[in-house]
Short mmCIF file of C-alpha atoms (C1' of nucleotides) and ligand atoms in Angstrom, two decimals:
data_model
loop_
_atom_site.label_atom_id
_atom_site.label_comp_id
_atom_site.label_asym_id
_atom_site.label_seq_id
_atom_site.Cartn_x
_atom_site.Cartn_y
_atom_site.Cartn_z
CA MET A 1 -72.89 -92.34 43.16
CA SER A 2 -75.08 -95.31 44.03
CA GLN A 3 -78.88 -95.16 43.82
CA PRO A 4 -79.50 -95.58 47.57
CA ASN A 5 -76.99 -92.84 48.25
CA LEU A 6 -78.72 -90.50 45.84
CA ASP A 7 -82.08 -91.30 47.41
CA ARG A 8 -80.73 -90.72 50.87
CA ARG A 9 -79.42 -87.30 49.92
CA LEU A 10 -82.54 -86.25 48.10
CA GLU A 11 -84.56 -87.22 51.13
CA HIS A 12 -82.25 -85.22 53.34
CA LEU A 13 -82.80 -82.27 51.04
CA THR A 14 -86.57 -82.65 51.30
CA THR A 15 -86.55 -82.91 55.07
CA THR A 16 -84.18 -80.01 55.58
CA ALA A 17 -86.03 -77.79 53.14
CA LYS A 18 -89.36 -78.42 54.83
CA GLU A 19 -87.93 -77.70 58.25
CA ALA A 20 -86.46 -74.43 57.03
CA GLY A 21 -89.60 -73.32 55.20
CA VAL A 22 -87.72 -73.40 51.92
CA LYS A 23 -89.59 -74.33 48.76
CA LEU A 24 -88.47 -77.27 46.67
CA THR A 25 -88.57 -75.86 43.18
CA HIS A 26 -87.79 -77.72 40.00
CA GLN A 27 -84.56 -75.79 39.51
CA ARG A 28 -83.39 -76.45 43.06
CA LEU A 29 -83.99 -80.16 42.67
CA GLU A 30 -82.05 -80.27 39.43
CA ILE A 31 -79.20 -78.17 40.75
CA PHE A 32 -78.83 -80.34 43.82
CA ARG A 33 -79.08 -83.53 41.81
CA GLU A 34 -76.37 -82.25 39.49
CA ILE A 35 -73.91 -81.74 42.33
CA VAL A 36 -74.74 -85.07 43.91
CA LEU A 37 -74.36 -87.00 40.67
CA SER A 38 -71.07 -85.37 39.73
CA ALA A 39 -67.74 -86.47 41.14
CA GLU A 40 -66.13 -83.30 39.75
CA HIS A 41 -66.97 -80.89 42.55
CA PRO A 42 -68.28 -78.51 39.89
CA ASP A 43 -68.37 -74.73 40.04
CA ALA A 44 -71.46 -72.57 39.52
CA GLU A 45 -70.91 -72.06 35.81
CA THR A 46 -70.44 -75.78 35.17
CA ILE A 47 -73.56 -76.63 37.15
CA PHE A 48 -75.43 -73.95 35.24
CA ARG A 49 -74.53 -75.41 31.87
CA ALA A 50 -75.47 -78.93 32.95
CA VAL A 51 -78.80 -77.97 34.47
CA GLN A 52 -79.63 -75.79 31.49
CA LYS A 53 -79.93 -78.91 29.35
CA ARG A 54 -82.86 -80.14 31.42
CA VAL A 55 -84.27 -76.77 32.48
CA PRO A 56 -83.57 -74.43 29.57
CA THR A 57 -84.90 -71.38 31.36
CA VAL A 58 -82.70 -71.47 34.47
CA SER A 59 -80.62 -68.42 35.03
CA LEU A 60 -77.04 -68.40 36.21
CA ASP A 61 -78.16 -66.19 39.03
CA THR A 62 -80.57 -68.80 40.32
CA VAL A 63 -77.78 -71.32 40.31
CA TYR A 64 -75.66 -69.03 42.47
CA ARG A 65 -78.50 -68.27 44.84
CA THR A 66 -79.41 -71.93 45.12
CA LEU A 67 -75.84 -73.01 45.77
CA TRP A 68 -75.39 -70.62 48.65
CA LYS A 69 -78.80 -71.50 49.99
CA LEU A 70 -77.92 -75.19 49.96
CA HIS A 71 -74.69 -74.24 51.62
CA ASP A 72 -76.47 -72.27 54.32
CA LEU A 73 -78.73 -75.25 54.90
CA GLY A 74 -75.66 -77.43 55.36
CA LEU A 75 -76.50 -79.53 52.31
CA VAL A 76 -73.35 -78.81 50.34
CA THR A 77 -69.84 -77.75 51.24
CA THR A 78 -67.44 -75.56 49.33
CA LEU A 79 -63.81 -75.82 48.48
CA GLY A 80 -61.53 -73.28 46.90
CA PRO A 81 -58.43 -75.10 45.73
CA GLN A 82 -57.01 -72.15 43.78
CA ARG A 83 -57.80 -68.80 42.15
CA ASP A 84 -61.21 -68.07 40.65
CA ARG A 85 -64.34 -70.22 40.91
CA VAL A 86 -65.57 -71.70 44.16
CA ARG A 87 -66.51 -75.35 43.84
CA PHE A 88 -69.24 -77.32 45.55
CA ASP A 89 -69.53 -80.74 47.13
CA ALA A 90 -72.69 -82.59 48.13
CA ASN A 91 -70.84 -85.46 49.78
CA LEU A 92 -71.42 -84.93 53.46
CA ASP A 93 -69.91 -88.23 54.57
CA PRO A 94 -66.45 -87.95 56.07
CA HIS A 95 -63.97 -87.96 53.23
CA HIS A 96 -60.83 -86.27 51.93
CA HIS A 97 -59.68 -84.52 48.78
CA TYR A 98 -57.05 -84.92 46.13
CA ILE A 99 -56.58 -81.70 44.17
CA CYS A 100 -54.59 -81.27 40.97
CA VAL A 101 -52.72 -77.98 41.14
CA GLN A 102 -52.54 -77.83 37.36
CA CYS A 103 -56.07 -78.40 36.08
CA GLY A 104 -58.10 -78.12 39.26
CA LEU A 105 -59.39 -81.69 39.23
CA VAL A 106 -60.78 -82.68 42.63
CA ARG A 107 -61.39 -86.27 43.70
CA ASP A 108 -62.76 -87.70 46.91
CA PHE A 109 -60.96 -90.44 48.73
CA GLU A 110 -61.89 -92.34 51.87
CA SER A 111 -59.77 -93.50 54.75
CA SER A 112 -61.14 -94.55 58.07
CA GLU A 113 -57.64 -94.03 59.46
CA LEU A 114 -57.65 -90.40 58.41
CA ASP A 115 -61.27 -89.87 59.45
CA GLY A 116 -60.31 -90.52 63.04
CA LEU A 117 -57.30 -88.28 63.22
CA ARG A 118 -56.58 -86.71 66.57
CA LEU A 119 -56.04 -82.99 66.57
CA PRO A 120 -53.61 -81.34 68.98
CA GLU A 121 -54.84 -79.47 72.05
CA ALA A 122 -53.95 -76.12 70.54
CA VAL A 123 -56.60 -76.46 67.86
CA SER A 124 -59.57 -76.69 70.16
CA GLN A 125 -58.40 -73.51 71.84
CA LEU A 126 -58.81 -71.62 68.59
CA GLY A 127 -62.53 -72.34 68.42
CA THR A 128 -65.10 -75.04 67.77
CA ILE A 129 -64.35 -77.86 65.37
CA MET A 130 -67.00 -78.47 62.75
CA ASN A 131 -64.98 -80.57 60.33
CA ALA A 132 -61.47 -81.83 59.73
CA HIS A 133 -60.21 -83.39 56.55
CA VAL A 134 -57.03 -83.99 54.63
CA GLU A 135 -56.24 -82.03 51.50
CA VAL A 136 -53.69 -83.56 49.16
CA ARG A 137 -52.23 -81.54 46.31
CA GLY A 138 -50.35 -82.83 43.32
CA LEU A 139 -50.30 -83.25 39.57
CA CYS A 140 -53.04 -85.57 38.31
CA SER A 141 -52.00 -88.33 35.95
CA ARG A 142 -53.59 -86.61 32.98
CA CYS A 143 -51.65 -83.41 33.60
CA GLN A 144 -48.40 -85.35 34.02
CA GLN A 145 -48.69 -86.65 30.48
CA ARG A 146 -49.63 -83.30 29.01
CA LEU A 147 -46.76 -81.29 30.49
CA PRO A 148 -43.68 -83.46 30.92
CA THR A 149 -41.26 -80.68 32.00
CA GLN A 150 -42.10 -77.37 33.59
CA THR A 151 -41.34 -74.97 36.43
CA PRO A 152 -42.92 -75.76 39.81
CA ASN A 153 -46.26 -73.94 39.79
CA SER A 154 -46.48 -71.90 36.65
CA ASN A 155 -49.65 -71.52 34.63
CA GLN A 156 -52.08 -72.76 37.24
CA GLN A 157 -55.67 -72.26 36.30
CA SER A 158 -58.69 -74.06 37.64
CA GLN A 159 -61.16 -75.76 35.39
CA SER A 160 -63.74 -78.44 35.77
CA VAL A 161 -62.64 -81.64 34.13
CA PRO A 162 -65.69 -83.64 33.10
CA MET B 1 -42.30 -65.40 63.48
CA SER B 2 -38.83 -65.68 64.99
CA GLN B 3 -35.88 -63.70 63.66
CA PRO B 4 -33.88 -66.76 62.48
CA ASN B 5 -36.97 -68.00 60.68
CA LEU B 6 -37.44 -64.68 58.94
CA ASP B 7 -33.79 -64.62 57.93
CA ARG B 8 -33.97 -68.14 56.63
CA ARG B 9 -36.94 -67.30 54.44
CA LEU B 10 -35.48 -64.08 53.14
CA GLU B 11 -32.34 -65.95 52.22
CA HIS B 12 -34.40 -68.57 50.45
CA LEU B 13 -36.08 -65.78 48.53
CA THR B 14 -32.73 -64.33 47.49
CA THR B 15 -31.34 -67.65 46.37
CA THR B 16 -34.41 -68.66 44.46
CA ALA B 17 -34.76 -65.28 42.79
CA LYS B 18 -31.18 -65.29 41.61
CA GLU B 19 -31.51 -68.78 40.21
CA ALA B 20 -34.62 -67.83 38.32
CA GLY B 21 -33.20 -64.57 36.97
CA VAL B 22 -35.82 -62.62 38.87
CA LYS B 23 -34.96 -59.16 40.18
CA LEU B 24 -35.22 -58.41 43.88
CA THR B 25 -36.99 -55.09 43.88
CA HIS B 26 -37.86 -53.05 46.91
CA GLN B 27 -41.57 -53.77 46.51
CA ARG B 28 -40.98 -57.52 46.16
CA LEU B 29 -38.93 -57.58 49.34
CA GLU B 30 -41.59 -55.70 51.26
CA ILE B 31 -44.45 -57.78 49.92
CA PHE B 32 -42.70 -61.01 50.81
CA ARG B 33 -41.71 -59.72 54.23
CA GLU B 34 -45.30 -58.75 54.86
CA ILE B 35 -46.59 -62.27 54.21
CA VAL B 36 -43.84 -63.85 56.26
CA LEU B 37 -44.37 -61.57 59.24
CA SER B 38 -48.14 -62.00 59.26
CA ALA B 39 -49.89 -64.97 60.83
CA GLU B 40 -53.13 -63.94 59.13
CA HIS B 41 -52.57 -65.53 55.74
CA PRO B 42 -53.52 -62.18 54.22
CA ASP B 43 -55.13 -61.57 50.83
CA ALA B 44 -53.76 -59.30 48.12
CA GLU B 45 -55.72 -56.25 49.21
CA THR B 46 -54.60 -56.58 52.83
CA ILE B 47 -50.99 -57.00 51.80
CA PHE B 48 -51.33 -53.99 49.54
CA ARG B 49 -52.57 -51.75 52.34
CA ALA B 50 -49.79 -52.89 54.67
CA VAL B 51 -46.99 -52.49 52.16
CA GLN B 52 -48.34 -49.13 51.07
CA LYS B 53 -47.39 -47.71 54.48
CA ARG B 54 -43.73 -48.36 53.79
CA VAL B 55 -43.75 -48.02 50.00
CA PRO B 56 -46.40 -45.39 49.27
CA THR B 57 -46.08 -45.74 45.52
CA VAL B 58 -46.79 -49.48 45.21
CA SER B 59 -49.71 -50.39 43.06
CA LEU B 60 -52.25 -53.07 43.82
CA ASP B 61 -51.38 -54.59 40.49
CA THR B 62 -47.75 -55.04 41.48
CA VAL B 63 -48.89 -56.81 44.61
CA TYR B 64 -50.95 -59.24 42.55
CA ARG B 65 -48.15 -59.83 40.07
CA THR B 66 -45.63 -60.33 42.84
CA LEU B 67 -47.84 -62.75 44.74
CA TRP B 68 -48.33 -65.02 41.79
CA LYS B 69 -44.67 -64.77 40.89
CA LEU B 70 -43.70 -65.81 44.42
CA HIS B 71 -46.22 -68.59 44.07
CA ASP B 72 -44.74 -69.74 40.78
CA LEU B 73 -41.32 -69.75 42.41
CA GLY B 74 -42.69 -71.96 45.15
CA LEU B 75 -42.06 -69.32 47.81
CA VAL B 76 -45.66 -68.93 48.97
CA THR B 77 -48.70 -71.17 48.89
CA THR B 78 -52.33 -70.22 48.48
CA LEU B 79 -55.46 -71.24 50.24
CA GLY B 80 -59.04 -70.49 49.38
CA PRO B 81 -61.13 -71.22 52.43
CA GLN B 82 -64.31 -69.67 51.06
CA ARG B 83 -65.77 -67.28 48.50
CA ASP B 84 -63.86 -64.23 47.27
CA ARG B 85 -60.23 -63.39 47.97
CA VAL B 86 -57.41 -65.90 47.64
CA ARG B 87 -55.08 -65.86 50.62
CA PHE B 88 -51.34 -66.43 50.79
CA ASP B 89 -49.00 -68.29 53.09
CA ALA B 90 -45.22 -68.02 53.28
CA ASN B 91 -44.85 -70.83 55.78
CA LEU B 92 -43.35 -73.66 53.77
CA ASP B 93 -42.68 -75.92 56.74
CA PRO B 94 -45.14 -78.79 57.13
CA HIS B 95 -48.14 -77.48 59.01
CA HIS B 96 -51.93 -77.50 59.08
CA HIS B 97 -54.75 -74.99 59.09
CA TYR B 98 -57.61 -74.00 61.31
CA ILE B 99 -60.16 -71.92 59.38
CA CYS B 100 -63.08 -70.00 60.87
CA VAL B 101 -66.08 -70.42 58.58
CA GLN B 102 -67.58 -67.19 59.89
CA CYS B 103 -64.87 -64.54 59.65
CA GLY B 104 -62.25 -66.31 57.56
CA LEU B 105 -59.55 -66.34 60.22
CA VAL B 106 -56.80 -68.82 59.37
CA ARG B 107 -54.28 -70.10 61.89
CA ASP B 108 -51.40 -72.51 61.50
CA PHE B 109 -50.98 -75.43 63.82
CA GLU B 110 -48.27 -78.05 64.01
CA SER B 111 -48.50 -81.76 64.69
CA SER B 112 -45.76 -84.20 63.94
CA GLU B 113 -48.37 -86.95 64.16
CA LEU B 114 -50.41 -85.35 61.38
CA ASP B 115 -47.34 -84.47 59.31
CA GLY B 116 -46.59 -88.15 58.90
CA LEU B 117 -50.02 -89.34 57.91
CA ARG B 118 -50.20 -92.28 55.60
CA LEU B 119 -52.37 -91.86 52.55
CA PRO B 120 -54.30 -94.76 51.08
CA GLU B 121 -53.12 -96.53 47.92
CA ALA B 122 -55.91 -95.02 45.87
CA VAL B 123 -54.50 -91.52 46.24
CA SER B 124 -51.18 -92.18 44.59
CA GLN B 125 -53.05 -93.61 41.62
CA LEU B 126 -54.71 -90.26 41.03
CA GLY B 127 -51.38 -88.51 40.45
CA THR B 128 -48.25 -87.25 42.14
CA ILE B 129 -48.38 -86.02 45.72
CA MET B 130 -46.82 -82.63 46.30
CA ASN B 131 -48.31 -81.85 49.67
CA ALA B 132 -50.80 -83.18 52.19
CA HIS B 133 -52.19 -81.29 55.12
CA VAL B 134 -55.17 -81.20 57.41
CA GLU B 135 -57.78 -78.50 57.12
CA VAL B 136 -59.96 -77.93 60.17
CA ARG B 137 -63.06 -75.76 59.96
CA GLY B 138 -65.02 -74.29 62.81
CA LEU B 139 -66.14 -71.13 64.55
CA CYS B 140 -63.27 -69.20 66.09
CA SER B 141 -63.64 -68.13 69.69
CA ARG B 142 -64.13 -64.51 68.74
CA CYS B 143 -67.01 -65.35 66.41
CA GLN B 144 -68.61 -67.58 69.03
CA GLN B 145 -68.98 -64.62 71.36
CA ARG B 146 -70.25 -62.28 68.68
CA LEU B 147 -73.04 -64.52 67.40
CA PRO B 148 -74.42 -66.72 70.19
CA THR B 149 -77.30 -68.27 68.19
CA GLN B 150 -77.61 -68.61 64.45
CA THR B 151 -78.34 -71.01 61.60
CA PRO B 152 -75.52 -73.36 60.54
CA ASN B 153 -73.65 -71.49 57.80
CA SER B 154 -75.51 -68.28 57.12
CA ASN B 155 -73.82 -65.00 56.45
CA GLN B 156 -70.37 -66.34 55.71
CA GLN B 157 -67.99 -63.77 54.38
CA SER B 158 -64.24 -63.88 54.45
CA GLN B 159 -62.17 -61.10 55.90
CA SER B 160 -58.70 -60.72 57.22
CA VAL B 161 -58.71 -60.42 60.97
CA PRO B 162 -55.64 -58.52 62.08
"C1'" DT C 1 -20.92 -46.18 34.62
"C1'" DC C 2 -23.63 -48.42 30.96
"C1'" DC C 3 -27.01 -51.62 28.97
"C1'" DT C 4 -30.72 -54.21 28.77
"C1'" DA C 5 -33.93 -57.37 30.34
"C1'" DC C 6 -37.06 -57.50 33.77
"C1'" DT C 7 -40.51 -54.47 36.46
"C1'" DT C 8 -43.54 -51.03 37.69
"C1'" DG C 9 -47.71 -47.85 37.70
"C1'" DC C 10 -51.50 -46.61 35.35
"C1'" DG C 11 -55.66 -46.87 32.81
"C1'" DT C 12 -58.71 -50.10 31.43
"C1'" DA C 13 -60.59 -54.79 30.50
"C1'" DT C 14 -62.41 -59.14 32.11
"C1'" DG C 15 -64.88 -62.38 34.52
"C1'" DA C 16 -67.25 -64.08 38.66
"C1'" DT C 17 -70.73 -63.08 41.74
"C1'" DA C 18 -74.50 -60.12 43.83
"C1'" DC C 19 -78.65 -57.17 43.98
"C1'" DG C 20 -83.42 -54.78 42.98
"C1'" DC C 21 -87.61 -55.56 41.12
"C1'" DA C 22 -91.74 -57.36 39.04
"C1'" DA C 23 -93.64 -61.65 37.38
"C1'" DC C 24 -94.24 -66.25 39.14
"C1'" DA C 25 -95.09 -70.76 41.45
"C1'" DA C 26 -94.84 -74.07 45.71
"C1'" DG C 27 -97.57 -75.87 48.99
"C1'" DG C 28 -100.63 -75.30 52.99
"C1'" DA C 29 -105.49 -73.94 53.87
"C1'" DA C 30 -110.17 -74.14 52.78
"C1'" DT D 1 -109.20 -78.72 43.53
"C1'" DT D 2 -108.88 -73.81 43.98
"C1'" DC D 3 -107.06 -69.98 46.41
"C1'" DC D 4 -103.52 -67.25 48.94
"C1'" DT D 5 -99.40 -66.12 50.87
"C1'" DT D 6 -94.73 -66.07 50.71
"C1'" DG D 7 -90.62 -67.55 49.09
"C1'" DT D 8 -88.45 -67.71 44.21
"C1'" DT D 9 -87.16 -66.74 39.59
"C1'" DG D 10 -85.24 -64.24 35.44
"C1'" DC D 11 -83.49 -60.22 33.93
"C1'" DG D 12 -80.85 -56.13 33.65
"C1'" DT D 13 -77.32 -54.09 35.90
"C1'" DA D 14 -73.98 -53.25 39.65
"C1'" DT D 15 -69.74 -54.71 42.20
"C1'" DC D 16 -65.57 -56.29 43.10
"C1'" DA D 17 -61.36 -59.04 42.57
"C1'" DT D 18 -58.01 -59.84 39.35
"C1'" DA D 19 -55.58 -59.40 34.73
"C1'" DC D 20 -53.50 -57.05 30.72
"C1'" DG D 21 -51.04 -53.52 27.41
"C1'" DC D 22 -47.93 -50.09 27.28
"C1'" DA D 23 -44.49 -46.64 28.22
"C1'" DA D 24 -41.39 -45.18 31.81
"C1'" DG D 25 -38.25 -46.95 35.35
"C1'" DT D 26 -34.66 -49.69 37.71
"C1'" DA D 27 -31.84 -53.86 39.23
"C1'" DG D 28 -27.67 -55.73 38.61
"C1'" DG D 29 -24.16 -57.85 35.68
"C1'" DA D 30 -20.56 -56.26 32.31
MN1 LIG E 1 -65.60 -84.13 48.10
MN1 LIG E 2 -50.33 -71.56 56.99
ZN1 LIG E 3 -54.69 -82.17 36.41
ZN1 LIG E 4 -64.14 -66.17 63.31
#
DNA sequence: TCCTACTTGCGTATGATACGCAACAAGGAA
DNA sequence: TTCCTTGTTGCGTATCATACGCAAGTAGGA
């Protein structure tokens, strides 16, 4: 995350919050900054633990409420690659995801070719199109080393990999 | 779901189960059939209620255990479009998803152009690639009628729409 | 038909997320 | 800067999806 990018997103937060009559509290700033600065697409619990270091009094509940508020404001998106925790993304630029089915690692990747993909007619008849992106699933290199041989999908659990 | 397609998938289930030393119980057959026959990508609870009509003694727990077993066998895939319930898909052919951010409706769509998309170099350096598909998000036509004006993402809750 | 490993149903546990309420603070007005 | 109003927070607790242990049950090969 480059400095100008961070600044741009923080400014977008400020603008959007003001327009919506939403107050910019210390905890909200820190929670948003945490998502922006992380490439991990963290879940609520992970964000909570990180923010807690700088704001020792935050509650997990505030993290949840803030995340869904940011989501409602269109400032973060969610992704649910597998069971349990929902994970959040503050990268609003067009991009795509690589997801490890073993450990839950999520990484952005860019591709102008993929950004411009043409969707078939049938799709627009289902409803409006707000966003389209590619989701790639596989075993991340770290997980390949850890578990050389194994059945297809067994023992999948998500976890944030810092 | 066409008859030959159903047959093909049931046969795949039989073969795979035998190979894995997994027993083909009545409840497993019905649970699998339910996912295959539905276009809704149902969640565990929805599958449970449907199967219960034919097998009144099934337990919700058996549905959960069966779903993850089918998943481990590679017979169904999961998708988590938003908060709460994980949803299951028995369509193993290459295809893509349209997801309504309002009601959670999920619909398959096909596109040979999208099936063959080329991923950038960077992706293969993250790990192996098991699957790649396009995920489109928007407001389904039914939800557009229901809620003419509203803030971007407010009030999102998933639900199976039969 | 018999055996036995794999399954099931049930009761209960776990873990993520949500809600009600009173204390609190952001930020516009004066 | 001080004062108000209104949106926010932290906490305790509620909910709800999903998982687990165990004893009874059954698929399916011998
Ligand atoms: Mn992302
Ligand atoms: Mn599908
Ligand atoms: Zn991994
Ligand atoms: Zn909808």
